[in-house]
Short mmCIF file of C-alpha atoms in Angstrom, two decimals:
data_model
loop_
_atom_site.label_atom_id
_atom_site.label_comp_id
_atom_site.label_asym_id
_atom_site.label_seq_id
_atom_site.Cartn_x
_atom_site.Cartn_y
_atom_site.Cartn_z
CA UNK A 193 1.18 8.22 -28.21
CA UNK A 194 4.23 7.26 -30.23
CA UNK A 195 6.57 7.26 -27.24
CA UNK A 196 7.79 4.48 -24.99
CA UNK A 197 5.01 3.34 -22.69
CA UNK A 198 5.40 1.82 -19.29
CA UNK A 199 2.87 0.59 -16.80
CA UNK A 200 2.04 0.74 -14.09
CA UNK A 201 3.49 4.16 -13.30
CA UNK A 202 3.44 3.41 -9.59
CA UNK A 203 3.49 0.01 -7.95
CA UNK A 204 3.37 -0.83 -4.28
CA UNK A 205 4.26 -4.33 -3.16
CA UNK A 206 4.78 -5.95 0.21
CA UNK A 207 7.97 -7.81 0.91
CA UNK A 208 7.85 -11.26 -0.64
CA UNK A 209 5.35 -10.39 -3.37
CA UNK A 210 6.04 -10.31 -7.08
CA UNK A 211 6.34 -7.19 -9.20
CA UNK A 212 5.68 -7.13 -12.95
CA UNK A 213 6.69 -4.09 -14.92
CA UNK A 214 5.66 -3.68 -18.53
CA UNK A 215 7.20 -1.72 -21.36
CA UNK A 216 6.06 -1.11 -24.93
CA UNK A 217 8.80 0.36 -27.10
CA UNK A 218 8.42 3.33 -29.38
CA UNK A 219 6.80 2.47 -32.70
CA UNK A 220 9.40 1.14 -35.09
CA UNK A 221 11.88 0.29 -32.33
CA UNK A 222 12.93 -3.29 -31.81
CA UNK A 223 15.50 -2.91 -29.03
CA UNK A 224 14.50 -2.60 -25.38
CA UNK A 225 16.66 -1.73 -22.40
CA UNK A 226 15.82 -1.71 -18.70
CA UNK A 227 17.53 0.59 -16.21
CA UNK A 228 17.13 1.07 -12.49
CA UNK A 229 17.55 4.37 -10.68
CA UNK A 230 18.01 4.20 -6.94
CA UNK A 231 17.62 7.34 -4.83
CA UNK A 232 20.75 9.50 -5.01
CA UNK A 233 22.30 7.15 -7.54
CA UNK A 234 22.69 7.16 -11.26
CA UNK A 235 20.83 5.10 -13.78
CA UNK A 236 22.18 1.56 -13.91
CA UNK A 237 21.86 -0.73 -16.92
CA UNK A 238 20.07 -3.97 -16.18
CA UNK A 239 19.23 -5.82 -19.39
CA UNK A 240 19.04 -5.46 -23.17
CA UNK A 241 16.50 -7.40 -25.19
CA UNK A 242 15.35 -7.81 -28.74
CA UNK A 243 12.21 -9.67 -29.73
CA UNK A 244 12.36 -13.15 -28.17
CA UNK A 245 16.03 -12.72 -27.26
CA UNK A 246 17.93 -11.58 -24.19
CA UNK A 247 21.08 -10.00 -25.60
CA UNK A 248 22.78 -8.85 -22.40
CA UNK A 249 21.56 -9.31 -18.84
CA UNK A 250 24.88 -8.53 -17.18
CA UNK A 251 23.40 -5.73 -15.08
CA UNK A 252 20.57 -7.73 -13.67
CA UNK A 253 20.82 -9.43 -10.25
CA UNK A 254 21.16 -13.17 -10.70
CA UNK A 255 18.43 -13.96 -8.19
CA UNK A 256 14.78 -12.95 -8.33
CA UNK A 257 15.01 -10.76 -11.45
CA UNK A 258 14.05 -11.83 -14.96
CA UNK A 259 13.11 -10.12 -18.21
CA UNK A 260 11.48 -11.08 -21.45
CA UNK A 261 10.39 -9.49 -24.71
CA UNK A 262 7.98 -11.88 -26.42
CA UNK A 263 7.14 -11.93 -30.09
CA UNK A 264 3.80 -10.33 -29.28
CA UNK A 265 3.17 -7.89 -26.47
CA UNK A 266 5.27 -5.73 -24.22
CA UNK A 267 8.59 -6.42 -22.56
CA UNK A 268 8.22 -7.58 -18.97
CA UNK A 269 10.62 -7.06 -16.07
CA UNK A 270 9.72 -9.44 -13.30
CA UNK A 271 10.95 -9.23 -9.73
CA UNK A 272 10.09 -12.14 -7.50
CA UNK A 273 9.98 -12.01 -3.70
CA UNK A 274 10.62 -8.29 -3.57
CA UNK A 275 12.67 -6.77 -0.76
CA UNK A 276 12.86 -3.18 0.45
CA UNK A 277 16.11 -2.66 -1.45
CA UNK A 278 14.20 -3.18 -4.71
CA UNK A 279 12.38 0.12 -4.17
CA UNK A 280 13.48 2.30 -7.06
CA UNK A 281 12.44 3.84 -10.33
CA UNK A 282 12.63 1.37 -13.19
CA UNK A 283 12.96 2.86 -16.63
CA UNK A 284 12.58 1.20 -19.96
CA UNK A 285 14.23 2.64 -23.06
CA UNK A 286 14.03 1.69 -26.70
CA UNK A 287 16.08 2.29 -29.81
CA UNK A 288 15.71 1.57 -33.50
CA UNK A 289 17.86 -1.03 -35.18
CA UNK A 290 20.55 1.36 -36.40
CA UNK A 291 23.95 0.27 -37.58
CA UNK A 292 25.76 2.78 -35.43
CA UNK A 293 24.81 4.97 -32.54
CA UNK A 294 22.25 3.72 -30.12
CA UNK A 295 20.14 6.67 -29.15
CA UNK A 296 17.88 5.38 -26.43
CA UNK A 297 14.53 6.96 -25.64
CA UNK A 298 13.10 6.51 -22.20
CA UNK A 299 9.62 5.78 -21.02
CA UNK A 300 8.03 7.51 -18.02
CA UNK A 301 9.20 4.82 -15.62
CA UNK A 302 7.61 2.66 -12.95
CA UNK A 303 8.15 3.73 -9.35
CA UNK A 304 8.26 0.59 -7.25
CA UNK A 305 7.77 0.89 -3.52
CA UNK A 306 8.25 -2.16 -1.34
CA UNK A 307 6.65 -1.95 2.09
CA UNK B 172 34.78 -0.47 -13.35
CA UNK B 173 33.83 1.94 -16.14
CA UNK B 174 32.99 5.33 -14.74
CA UNK B 175 31.35 8.54 -15.86
CA UNK B 176 32.01 11.50 -13.61
CA UNK B 177 30.02 14.69 -13.35
CA UNK B 178 30.07 17.55 -10.92
CA UNK B 179 26.90 17.05 -8.89
CA UNK B 180 26.35 20.78 -8.53
CA UNK B 181 24.11 22.51 -8.01
CA UNK B 182 25.20 24.81 -10.79
CA UNK B 183 23.37 28.09 -10.56
CA UNK B 184 23.28 30.57 -13.45
CA UNK B 185 21.19 33.66 -14.12
CA UNK B 186 18.60 33.66 -16.86
CA UNK B 187 20.15 34.44 -20.22
CA UNK B 188 23.63 33.23 -19.25
CA UNK B 189 25.58 30.28 -20.64
CA UNK B 190 25.49 27.12 -18.55
CA UNK B 191 28.48 24.80 -18.94
CA UNK B 192 28.18 21.17 -17.89
CA UNK B 193 31.13 18.81 -17.88
CA UNK B 194 31.66 15.08 -17.92
CA UNK B 195 34.68 12.78 -17.94
CA UNK B 196 34.69 9.08 -18.67
CA UNK B 197 37.11 6.24 -18.09
CA UNK B 198 36.45 3.85 -21.01
CA UNK B 199 38.79 4.73 -23.88
CA UNK B 200 36.78 2.46 -26.18
CA UNK B 201 33.61 4.53 -25.87
CA UNK B 202 32.32 5.90 -29.15
CA UNK B 203 28.87 7.28 -28.40
CA UNK B 204 28.07 10.09 -26.00
CA UNK B 205 24.73 11.44 -24.91
CA UNK B 206 23.25 14.18 -22.80
CA UNK B 207 19.91 13.65 -21.12
CA UNK B 208 17.79 16.09 -19.18
CA UNK B 209 15.80 14.81 -16.21
CA UNK B 210 13.27 16.92 -14.39
CA UNK B 211 12.59 15.95 -10.80
CA UNK B 212 10.37 12.88 -10.65
CA UNK B 213 10.41 12.44 -14.43
CA UNK B 214 12.24 10.25 -16.90
CA UNK B 215 15.45 11.13 -18.79
CA UNK B 216 14.90 13.00 -22.04
CA UNK B 217 17.53 12.76 -24.77
CA UNK B 218 18.70 16.22 -25.80
CA UNK B 219 22.03 15.64 -27.58
CA UNK B 220 24.15 12.86 -29.01
CA UNK B 221 27.71 13.23 -30.25
CA UNK B 222 30.03 10.68 -31.82
CA UNK B 223 32.97 12.64 -33.29
CA UNK B 224 35.52 14.97 -31.78
CA UNK B 225 34.56 18.61 -31.93
CA UNK B 226 31.37 20.55 -31.49
CA UNK B 227 27.79 19.72 -32.37
CA UNK B 228 25.15 22.41 -32.16
CA UNK B 229 21.38 22.03 -31.89
CA UNK B 230 19.47 25.18 -31.12
CA UNK B 231 20.64 26.58 -27.79
CA UNK B 232 22.61 23.41 -27.03
CA UNK B 233 26.20 22.64 -28.02
CA UNK B 234 27.89 19.38 -27.20
CA UNK B 235 31.67 19.19 -27.25
CA UNK B 236 33.71 16.00 -27.38
CA UNK B 237 37.42 15.43 -26.86
CA UNK B 238 38.19 11.71 -26.96
CA UNK B 239 41.90 12.20 -26.27
CA UNK B 240 41.05 13.89 -22.98
CA UNK B 241 38.03 11.63 -22.39
CA UNK B 242 35.91 14.67 -21.88
CA UNK B 243 32.48 15.70 -23.07
CA UNK B 244 30.61 18.88 -22.27
CA UNK B 245 27.27 20.54 -22.85
CA UNK B 246 26.78 24.26 -23.24
CA UNK B 247 23.34 25.80 -22.90
CA UNK B 248 23.11 29.32 -24.30
CA UNK B 249 20.52 31.86 -23.23
CA UNK B 250 19.56 29.69 -20.26
CA UNK B 251 15.91 29.75 -19.29
CA UNK B 252 14.26 28.84 -15.97
CA UNK B 253 12.69 25.90 -17.81
CA UNK B 254 16.21 24.51 -18.30
CA UNK B 255 16.43 23.92 -14.55
CA UNK B 256 16.86 20.16 -14.26
CA UNK B 257 19.44 17.46 -13.70
CA UNK B 258 21.61 16.82 -16.73
CA UNK B 259 22.88 13.29 -17.19
CA UNK B 260 25.93 12.39 -19.22
CA UNK B 261 25.80 8.89 -20.74
CA UNK B 262 28.61 7.03 -22.45
CA UNK B 263 28.41 3.75 -24.29
CA UNK B 264 30.39 0.74 -23.15
CA UNK B 265 33.21 0.38 -25.65
CA UNK B 266 32.93 -3.39 -25.52
CA UNK B 267 29.21 -3.59 -26.24
CA UNK B 268 28.26 -0.37 -28.04
CA UNK B 269 24.70 -0.43 -26.70
CA UNK B 270 25.20 -0.47 -22.94
CA UNK B 271 25.14 3.03 -21.49
CA UNK B 272 26.93 4.10 -18.33
CA UNK B 273 25.40 7.20 -16.78
CA UNK B 274 26.92 9.81 -14.57
CA UNK B 275 25.02 10.80 -11.47
CA UNK B 276 24.06 14.07 -13.06
CA UNK B 277 24.56 17.78 -12.53
CA UNK B 278 21.70 19.78 -11.07
CA UNK B 279 21.29 23.04 -12.96
CA UNK B 280 19.26 25.92 -11.56
CA UNK B 281 18.53 28.92 -13.78
CA UNK B 282 17.49 31.93 -11.75
CA UNK B 283 15.01 34.43 -13.25
#
């Protein structure tokens, strides 16, 4: 599968637990983006990463949320001490390192449910 | 606050007709414009990108861009029931180039 991969596809956590969402970009892509889609709302940018670098995390809540994209392995979006309001679909997208135009290709998403 | 506005719909068209989806955006610095299709419960799928004023055609899809009017549209010719989905307009942040702002989407229903 040459597409963007995300796992798990569904994740259930109780309030106060930690959620770890993983994303492997499309082959040949070095840029990773995380978006959140709340029910009845549009996709919202959270963070943009390149290997070992967080380029822009302006869309990510300051508390409890963190992201990384290590030299080896997938990108991780980590949510500590989850609350019910964190329930959403989290999508990862990737793009190649193009000089202009940033066509982003989305993975299947992780549906997080906080009980 | 940079905004991307779309008519939420639903937009209902008969099979074989042309579906016209519209989008306006507030950031005059935006340079990249995208249309995504999202089936219910699935992830967004990129169907068109456009960067210059005018029309861009790809199969049954035509994207139209007018930067002066801050307007981008998507036409779907010969609409099929399989085109029934939510169509998302995405516009890059003029200040960053990579950050996309999405509209809330237009729900399209193609009736057989």
